[in-house]
Amino acid sequence: VINKTDQTSPEALEKLEGILRALNPQARLLRATFGAVPVSAVMNTGLFDFERAANAPGWLCELRGEHVPETESYGIRSFCYQARRPFHPQRFWALIHTEWPGVVRSKGFFWLATRHDVVGEWGQAGGLCRHGAAGLWWAAQSQDEWPEDDDSRAEIEADWQDPYGDRRQELVFIGMAVDEASLRARLDACLLNDDEMAQGPAGWQQWDDPFPGWLMDEV
């Protein structure tokens, strides 16, 4: 529900709706003044589908290559950052404590060198960010623990790249007037360089890690 629509311009309202469509393309948008909307429009509508909401928000559509073109006319766009090297914990920690001009929302998962086996989950909205454990990479688990169905195993194998299996960076950014090249360069600078990669997982474990502990029992 978009409230106080009487206190903004049509142009600003259209831009806001463009942002919301980028964040959740499936959501119904309702304009309101003084919070007045028909009760029938928000109660017992049967429109909410938890599985669809969990599996197909705007960031996941971007990962799948499913864009919402009309949002680009308002200067709103998204891009996916992917890499096959881990982030250095101190450099990535420093990056997430700096300004990301234009970024409205970012979400995905990441690979931290000092937490080699754990999938890092990332979520950011405005000035607020959240990170934690999303589980273990499939590469860190015995294949006996992998899903048994062929489709799930095929997805794992499609994401596989030796020598580190499915470990990778996959982050989606949504925003307005974002300098994509600059942000990509800043993220690239957080990746391990050749000398650091050569130390391997055993060496990475010796580095200082400023991230707070991730509780696996919360996954």
Short mmCIF file of C-alpha atoms in Angstrom, two decimals, residues 47-199:
data_model
loop_
_atom_site.label_atom_id
_atom_site.label_comp_id
_atom_site.label_asym_id
_atom_site.label_seq_id
_atom_site.Cartn_x
_atom_site.Cartn_y
_atom_site.Cartn_z
CA LEU A 47 -3.45 -13.45 -3.63
CA PHE A 48 -0.51 -14.26 -1.36
CA ASP A 49 1.38 -17.42 -2.23
CA PHE A 50 4.20 -18.04 0.27
CA GLU A 51 6.15 -20.38 -2.01
CA ARG A 52 5.98 -17.96 -4.94
CA ALA A 53 6.94 -15.01 -2.70
CA ALA A 54 9.91 -16.92 -1.30
CA ASN A 55 11.17 -18.23 -4.62
CA ALA A 56 10.54 -15.43 -7.09
CA PRO A 57 11.26 -11.94 -5.71
CA GLY A 58 12.94 -9.35 -7.92
CA TRP A 59 16.48 -10.39 -6.99
CA LEU A 60 15.82 -14.02 -7.94
CA CYS A 61 14.26 -12.95 -11.23
CA GLU A 62 17.50 -11.12 -11.96
CA LEU A 63 19.54 -14.24 -11.20
CA ARG A 64 17.34 -16.14 -13.63
CA GLY A 65 17.64 -13.43 -16.27
CA GLU A 66 13.97 -12.42 -15.96
CA HIS A 67 13.98 -8.62 -16.04
CA VAL A 68 11.08 -6.20 -15.58
CA PRO A 69 11.81 -3.84 -18.53
CA GLU A 70 9.34 -1.07 -17.68
CA THR A 71 11.29 -0.19 -14.53
CA GLU A 72 14.28 0.90 -16.61
CA SER A 73 12.32 3.88 -17.94
CA TYR A 74 12.51 5.33 -14.41
CA GLY A 75 16.26 4.82 -14.16
CA ILE A 76 15.78 1.71 -12.05
CA ARG A 77 17.85 -1.28 -13.02
CA SER A 78 19.44 -4.34 -11.56
CA PHE A 79 22.51 -6.44 -12.16
CA CYS A 80 23.99 -9.64 -10.82
CA TYR A 81 27.55 -9.87 -9.51
CA GLN A 82 29.14 -13.31 -9.83
CA ALA A 83 32.65 -14.53 -9.11
CA ARG A 84 34.47 -17.79 -8.45
CA ARG A 85 36.93 -16.54 -5.83
CA PRO A 86 36.21 -15.96 -2.12
CA PHE A 87 36.05 -12.53 -0.53
CA HIS A 88 38.83 -11.48 1.83
CA PRO A 89 37.03 -11.03 5.17
CA GLN A 90 38.59 -7.70 6.10
CA ARG A 91 38.20 -6.13 2.67
CA PHE A 92 34.58 -7.23 2.29
CA TRP A 93 33.82 -6.10 5.85
CA ALA A 94 35.24 -2.67 5.01
CA LEU A 95 33.20 -2.50 1.80
CA ILE A 96 29.86 -3.21 3.45
CA HIS A 97 30.51 -0.35 5.86
CA THR A 98 30.82 2.22 3.07
CA GLU A 99 28.17 4.02 1.01
CA TRP A 100 26.75 2.27 -2.06
CA PRO A 101 25.32 5.24 -3.99
CA GLY A 102 22.00 4.52 -5.64
CA VAL A 103 21.62 0.95 -4.34
CA VAL A 104 18.12 0.44 -2.93
CA ARG A 105 18.23 -3.32 -2.37
CA SER A 106 20.75 -6.13 -2.63
CA LYS A 107 20.43 -9.79 -1.84
CA GLY A 108 22.09 -13.13 -2.51
CA PHE A 109 24.84 -15.26 -1.07
CA PHE A 110 28.60 -15.02 -0.79
CA TRP A 111 31.75 -17.03 -0.14
CA LEU A 112 34.03 -15.78 2.63
CA ALA A 113 37.57 -17.19 2.60
CA THR A 114 37.74 -17.67 6.38
CA ARG A 115 34.41 -19.55 6.38
CA HIS A 116 35.21 -21.82 3.47
CA ASP A 117 32.44 -24.37 3.99
CA VAL A 118 29.60 -22.04 4.99
CA VAL A 119 27.29 -20.22 2.57
CA GLY A 120 27.08 -16.57 3.55
CA GLU A 121 23.58 -15.13 3.12
CA TRP A 122 23.34 -11.42 2.31
CA GLY A 123 20.42 -8.98 2.48
CA GLN A 124 20.42 -5.18 2.34
CA ALA A 125 17.65 -2.60 2.15
CA GLY A 126 18.66 1.06 2.25
CA GLY A 127 21.12 1.59 5.07
CA LEU A 128 20.33 -1.71 6.78
CA CYS A 129 22.18 -4.93 5.98
CA ARG A 130 22.05 -8.46 7.31
CA HIS A 131 24.43 -11.37 6.90
CA GLY A 132 24.55 -14.85 8.34
CA ALA A 133 24.86 -18.55 7.59
CA ALA A 134 22.57 -20.07 4.97
CA GLY A 135 23.92 -23.60 5.36
CA LEU A 136 26.85 -25.50 3.88
CA TRP A 137 28.02 -25.47 0.30
CA TRP A 138 27.23 -28.76 -1.42
CA ALA A 139 30.97 -29.13 -1.99
CA ALA A 140 31.43 -29.25 1.78
CA GLN A 141 29.04 -32.18 2.13
CA SER A 142 29.28 -35.84 1.27
CA GLN A 143 27.43 -36.69 -1.93
CA ASP A 144 25.43 -39.13 0.20
CA GLU A 145 23.78 -36.03 1.68
CA TRP A 146 22.90 -34.52 -1.69
CA PRO A 147 19.28 -34.57 -2.93
CA GLU A 148 18.35 -37.85 -4.55
CA ASP A 149 16.23 -36.49 -7.41
CA ASP A 150 17.91 -36.01 -10.76
CA ASP A 151 16.78 -32.40 -11.27
CA SER A 152 18.29 -31.19 -7.99
CA ARG A 153 21.55 -33.00 -8.64
CA ALA A 154 21.66 -31.54 -12.15
CA GLU A 155 21.32 -28.03 -10.66
CA ILE A 156 24.22 -28.70 -8.29
CA GLU A 157 26.39 -30.01 -11.10
CA ALA A 158 25.51 -27.02 -13.28
CA ASP A 159 26.91 -24.72 -10.57
CA TRP A 160 30.01 -26.88 -10.09
CA GLN A 161 33.52 -25.68 -10.94
CA ASP A 162 36.66 -27.43 -9.76
CA PRO A 163 38.51 -27.22 -7.47
CA TYR A 164 35.98 -25.55 -5.13
CA GLY A 165 32.70 -26.99 -6.35
CA ASP A 166 29.64 -24.78 -6.01
CA ARG A 167 31.32 -22.11 -3.87
CA ARG A 168 30.87 -18.71 -5.48
CA GLN A 169 29.62 -15.12 -5.20
CA GLU A 170 26.09 -14.39 -6.42
CA LEU A 171 24.71 -11.01 -5.40
CA VAL A 172 21.95 -9.01 -7.05
CA PHE A 173 21.79 -5.21 -6.79
CA ILE A 174 18.71 -3.08 -7.52
CA GLY A 175 18.83 0.70 -7.55
CA MET A 176 18.70 4.03 -9.35
CA ALA A 177 21.63 5.62 -11.16
CA VAL A 178 23.99 2.99 -9.76
CA ASP A 179 27.53 3.16 -11.15
CA GLU A 180 27.67 -0.54 -11.98
CA ALA A 181 31.27 -0.50 -13.21
CA SER A 182 32.48 1.21 -10.04
CA LEU A 183 30.58 -1.13 -7.73
CA ARG A 184 31.80 -4.19 -9.61
CA ALA A 185 35.37 -2.90 -9.32
CA ARG A 186 34.95 -2.42 -5.56
CA LEU A 187 33.61 -5.95 -5.19
CA ASP A 188 36.40 -7.33 -7.36
CA ALA A 189 38.92 -5.65 -5.05
CA CYS A 190 37.49 -7.74 -2.19
CA LEU A 191 38.27 -11.01 -3.98
CA LEU A 192 41.46 -12.87 -3.13
CA ASN A 193 44.38 -12.08 -5.41
CA ASP A 194 46.62 -14.78 -6.92
CA ASP A 195 49.05 -14.83 -3.98
CA GLU A 196 46.20 -15.11 -1.49
CA MET A 197 44.51 -17.86 -3.50
CA ALA A 198 47.76 -19.81 -3.48
CA GLN A 199 47.61 -20.08 0.33
#
